[in-house]
XYZ file of N, CA and C in Angstrom:
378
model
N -116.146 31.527 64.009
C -116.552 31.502 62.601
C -115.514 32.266 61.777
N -114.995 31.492 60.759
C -114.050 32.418 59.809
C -114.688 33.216 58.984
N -114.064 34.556 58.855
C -114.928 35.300 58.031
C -113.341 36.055 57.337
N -113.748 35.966 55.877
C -112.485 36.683 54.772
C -113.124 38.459 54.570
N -112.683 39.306 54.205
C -112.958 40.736 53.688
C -111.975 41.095 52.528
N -112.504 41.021 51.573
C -111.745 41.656 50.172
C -111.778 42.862 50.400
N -110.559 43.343 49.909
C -111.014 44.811 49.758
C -109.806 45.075 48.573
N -109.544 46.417 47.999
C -108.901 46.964 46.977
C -108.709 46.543 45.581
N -109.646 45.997 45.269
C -110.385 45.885 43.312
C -110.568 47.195 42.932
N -110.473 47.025 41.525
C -110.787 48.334 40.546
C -110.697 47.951 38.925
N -110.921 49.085 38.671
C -110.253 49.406 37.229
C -108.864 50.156 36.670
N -108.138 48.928 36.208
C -107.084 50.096 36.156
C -106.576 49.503 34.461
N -105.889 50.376 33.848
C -105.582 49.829 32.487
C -104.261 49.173 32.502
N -104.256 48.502 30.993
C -103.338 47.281 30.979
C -101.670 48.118 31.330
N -101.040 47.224 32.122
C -99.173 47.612 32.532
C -99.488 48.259 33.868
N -101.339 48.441 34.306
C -101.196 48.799 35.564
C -101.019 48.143 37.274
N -101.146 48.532 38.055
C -101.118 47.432 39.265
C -101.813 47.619 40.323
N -102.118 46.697 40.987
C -103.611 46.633 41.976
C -102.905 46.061 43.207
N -103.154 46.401 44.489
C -102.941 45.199 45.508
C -104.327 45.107 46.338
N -104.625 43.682 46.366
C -106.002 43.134 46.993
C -105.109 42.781 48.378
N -106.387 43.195 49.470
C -106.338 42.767 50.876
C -107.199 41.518 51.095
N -107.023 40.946 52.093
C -107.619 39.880 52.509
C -107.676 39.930 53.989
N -108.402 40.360 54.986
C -108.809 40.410 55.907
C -109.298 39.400 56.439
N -108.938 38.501 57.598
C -108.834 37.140 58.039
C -109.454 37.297 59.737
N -110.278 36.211 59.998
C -110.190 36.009 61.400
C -111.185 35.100 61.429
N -111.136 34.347 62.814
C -111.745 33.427 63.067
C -111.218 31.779 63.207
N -109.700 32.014 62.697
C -109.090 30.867 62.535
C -108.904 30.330 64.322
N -109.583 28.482 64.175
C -109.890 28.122 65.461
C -108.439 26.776 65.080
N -107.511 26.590 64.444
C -106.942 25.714 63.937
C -105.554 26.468 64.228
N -104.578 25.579 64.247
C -103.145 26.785 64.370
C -102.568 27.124 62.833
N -102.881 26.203 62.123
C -102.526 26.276 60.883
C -103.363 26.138 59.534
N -103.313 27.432 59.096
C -104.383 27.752 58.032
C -103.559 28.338 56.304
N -103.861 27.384 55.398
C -103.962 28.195 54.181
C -104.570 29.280 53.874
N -104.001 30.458 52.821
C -105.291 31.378 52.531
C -104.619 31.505 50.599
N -105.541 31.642 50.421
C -105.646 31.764 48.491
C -106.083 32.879 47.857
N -105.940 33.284 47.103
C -106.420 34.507 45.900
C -107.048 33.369 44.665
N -108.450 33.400 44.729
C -108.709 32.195 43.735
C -109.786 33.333 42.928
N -109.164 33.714 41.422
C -110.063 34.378 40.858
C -110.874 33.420 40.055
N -112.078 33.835 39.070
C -112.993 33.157 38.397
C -113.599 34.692 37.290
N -113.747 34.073 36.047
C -113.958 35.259 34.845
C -115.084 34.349 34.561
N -116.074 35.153 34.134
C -117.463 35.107 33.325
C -117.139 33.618 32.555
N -117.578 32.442 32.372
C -117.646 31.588 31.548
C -116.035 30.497 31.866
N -115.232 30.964 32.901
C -114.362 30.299 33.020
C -114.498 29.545 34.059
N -113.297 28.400 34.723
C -113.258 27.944 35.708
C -112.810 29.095 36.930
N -112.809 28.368 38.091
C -111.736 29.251 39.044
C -110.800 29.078 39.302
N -109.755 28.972 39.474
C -107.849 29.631 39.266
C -107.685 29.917 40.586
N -106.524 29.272 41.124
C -105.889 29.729 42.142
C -104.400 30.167 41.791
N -104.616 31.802 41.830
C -103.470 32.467 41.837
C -102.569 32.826 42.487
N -102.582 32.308 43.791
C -101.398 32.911 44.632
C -102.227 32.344 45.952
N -101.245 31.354 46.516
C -101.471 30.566 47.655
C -100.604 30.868 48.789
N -100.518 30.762 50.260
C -99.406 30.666 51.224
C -100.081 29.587 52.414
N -99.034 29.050 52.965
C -99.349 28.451 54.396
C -98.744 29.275 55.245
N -99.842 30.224 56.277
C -99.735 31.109 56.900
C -98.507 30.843 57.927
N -97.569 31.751 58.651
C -96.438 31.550 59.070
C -95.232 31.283 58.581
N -95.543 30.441 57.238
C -94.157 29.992 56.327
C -93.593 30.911 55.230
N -92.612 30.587 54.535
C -92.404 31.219 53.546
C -92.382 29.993 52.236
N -93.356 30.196 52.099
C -94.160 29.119 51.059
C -95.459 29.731 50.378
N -94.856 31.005 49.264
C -95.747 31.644 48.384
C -95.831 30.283 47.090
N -97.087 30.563 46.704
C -97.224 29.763 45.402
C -97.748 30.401 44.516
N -97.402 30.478 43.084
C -98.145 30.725 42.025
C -98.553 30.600 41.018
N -99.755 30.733 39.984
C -100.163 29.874 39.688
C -99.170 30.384 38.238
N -98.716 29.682 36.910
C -98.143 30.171 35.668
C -98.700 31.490 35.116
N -99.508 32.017 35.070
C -100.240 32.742 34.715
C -99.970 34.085 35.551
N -99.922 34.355 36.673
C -99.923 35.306 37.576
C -97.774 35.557 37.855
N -97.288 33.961 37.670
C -95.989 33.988 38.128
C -94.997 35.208 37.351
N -94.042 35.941 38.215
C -93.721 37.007 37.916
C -94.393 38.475 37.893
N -95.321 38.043 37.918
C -96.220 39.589 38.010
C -97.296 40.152 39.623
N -97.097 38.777 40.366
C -97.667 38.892 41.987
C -96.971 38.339 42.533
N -97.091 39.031 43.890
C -96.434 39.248 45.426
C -97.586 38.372 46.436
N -97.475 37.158 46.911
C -98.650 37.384 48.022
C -97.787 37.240 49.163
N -98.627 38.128 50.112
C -97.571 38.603 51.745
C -98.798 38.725 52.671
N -98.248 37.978 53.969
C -98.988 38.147 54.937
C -98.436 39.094 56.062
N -99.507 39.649 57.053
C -99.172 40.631 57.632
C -99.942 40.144 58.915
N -98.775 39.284 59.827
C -99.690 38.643 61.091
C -100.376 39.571 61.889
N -99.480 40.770 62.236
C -99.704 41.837 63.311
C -101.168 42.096 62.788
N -101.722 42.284 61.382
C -102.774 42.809 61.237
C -103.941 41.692 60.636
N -103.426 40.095 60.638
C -104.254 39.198 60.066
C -104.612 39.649 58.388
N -103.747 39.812 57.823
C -104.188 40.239 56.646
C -103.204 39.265 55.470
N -103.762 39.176 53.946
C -103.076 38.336 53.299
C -103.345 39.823 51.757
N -102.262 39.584 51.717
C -102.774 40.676 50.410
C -101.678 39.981 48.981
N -102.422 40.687 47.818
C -101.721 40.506 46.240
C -101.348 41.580 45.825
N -100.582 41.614 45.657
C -99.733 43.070 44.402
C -100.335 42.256 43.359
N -100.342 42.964 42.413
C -100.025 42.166 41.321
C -99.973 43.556 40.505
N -98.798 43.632 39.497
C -98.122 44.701 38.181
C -98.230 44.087 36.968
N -98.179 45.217 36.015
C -98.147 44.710 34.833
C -99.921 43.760 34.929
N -100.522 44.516 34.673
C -101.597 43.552 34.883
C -102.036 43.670 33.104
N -102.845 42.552 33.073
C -103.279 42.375 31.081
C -104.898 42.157 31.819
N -105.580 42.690 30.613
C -106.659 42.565 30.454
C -107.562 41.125 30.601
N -106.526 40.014 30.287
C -106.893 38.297 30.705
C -106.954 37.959 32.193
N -106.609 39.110 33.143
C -106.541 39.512 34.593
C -107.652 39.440 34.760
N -108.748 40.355 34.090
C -109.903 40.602 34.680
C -110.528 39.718 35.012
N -111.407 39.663 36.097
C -112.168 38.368 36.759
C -112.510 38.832 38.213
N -113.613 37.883 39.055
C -113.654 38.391 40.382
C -112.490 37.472 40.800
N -112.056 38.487 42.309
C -111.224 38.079 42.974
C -111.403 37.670 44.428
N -110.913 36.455 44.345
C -111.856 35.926 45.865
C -110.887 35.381 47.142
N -110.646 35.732 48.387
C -109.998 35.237 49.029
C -110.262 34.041 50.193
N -109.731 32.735 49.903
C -109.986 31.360 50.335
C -109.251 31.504 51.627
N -109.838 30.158 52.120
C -109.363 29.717 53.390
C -109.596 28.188 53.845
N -108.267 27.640 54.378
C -108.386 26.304 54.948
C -107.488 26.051 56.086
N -108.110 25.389 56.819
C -106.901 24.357 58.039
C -106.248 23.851 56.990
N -104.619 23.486 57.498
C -103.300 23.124 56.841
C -102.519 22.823 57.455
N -101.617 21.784 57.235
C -100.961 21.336 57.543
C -99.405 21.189 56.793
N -99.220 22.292 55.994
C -98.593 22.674 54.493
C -99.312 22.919 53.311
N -98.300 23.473 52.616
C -98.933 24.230 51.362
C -98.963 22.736 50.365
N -99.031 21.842 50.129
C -98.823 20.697 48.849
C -100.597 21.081 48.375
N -101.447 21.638 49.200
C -103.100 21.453 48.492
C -103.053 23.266 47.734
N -101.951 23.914 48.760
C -102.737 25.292 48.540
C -103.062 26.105 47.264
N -102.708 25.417 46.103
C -102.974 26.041 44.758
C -104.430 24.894 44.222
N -104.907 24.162 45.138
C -106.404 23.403 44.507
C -107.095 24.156 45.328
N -108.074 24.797 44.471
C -109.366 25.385 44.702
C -110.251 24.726 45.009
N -110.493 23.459 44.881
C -111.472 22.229 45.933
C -110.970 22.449 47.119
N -109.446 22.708 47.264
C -109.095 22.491 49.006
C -110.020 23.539 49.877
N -110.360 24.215 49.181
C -110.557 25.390 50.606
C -111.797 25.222 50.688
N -112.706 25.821 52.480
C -113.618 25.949 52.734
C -114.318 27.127 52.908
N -113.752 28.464 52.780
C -114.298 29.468 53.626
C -113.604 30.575 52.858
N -114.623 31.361 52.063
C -114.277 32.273 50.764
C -115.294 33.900 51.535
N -114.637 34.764 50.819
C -114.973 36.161 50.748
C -115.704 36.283 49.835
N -116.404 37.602 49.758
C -117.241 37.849 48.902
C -116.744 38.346 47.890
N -115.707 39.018 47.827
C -115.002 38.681 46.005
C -114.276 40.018 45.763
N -113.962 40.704 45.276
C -114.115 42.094 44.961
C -113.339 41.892 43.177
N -113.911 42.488 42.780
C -113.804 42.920 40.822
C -112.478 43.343 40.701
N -111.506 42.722 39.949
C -110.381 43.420 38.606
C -110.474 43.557 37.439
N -110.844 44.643 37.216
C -111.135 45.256 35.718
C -109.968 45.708 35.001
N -109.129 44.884 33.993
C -108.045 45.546 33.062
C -108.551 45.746 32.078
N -108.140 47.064 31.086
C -108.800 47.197 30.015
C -107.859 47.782 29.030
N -107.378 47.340 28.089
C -106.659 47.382 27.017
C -106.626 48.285 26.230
């Protein structure tokens, strides 16, 4: 069973920077996408920063581009976001996705994935 773990949300004010973990396991497939797909009160959900695990095939979405890092860390199964310079249009929950893959061409659609974390909060405040 795949199971995601968010961890490192907060509050931090605007020009500040956050990095979210993503804690991974369970993958029964050799090749898996994982996503940072946030969602704000009244909006859609956004996929901000995609990879196909093993490759070097970061994606991001216009919005996030230039201001996040996403990096995986096999030794520890982990997928994490920097993200600097953060603006207050940041804020939103932050959720980390998961799919079997076969390349990154889906990994910025948020329909693609099956298997999400429970979220953890970015609060920027201006």
């Amino acid at each position: 069973q795949v199971q995601l773990v968010e961890s490192g949300g907060g509050s931090v004010q605007a020009g500040g920077s956050l990095r979210l973990s993503c804690a991974y396991s369970g993958f029964t497939l050799p090749s898996n996408c994982v996503a940072w797909v946030r969602q704000a009160p009244g909006k859609e959900r956004e996929v901000v920063a995609g990879i196909h695990l093993g490759t070097p095939s970061p994606r991001y979405s216009d919005s996030l581009k230039g201001r996040a890092t996403i990096s995986q860390d096999a030794t520890k199964n982990t997928v994490s976001l920097q993200m600097n310079n953060l603006e207050p249009e940041d804020t939103a929950m932050y959720y980390c996705a998961a799919a079997a893959c076969t390349g990154p061409t889906a990994v910025m659609v948020a329909a693609f994935y099956i298997y999400w974390g429970q979220g953890t909060q970015v609060t920027v405040s201006s």
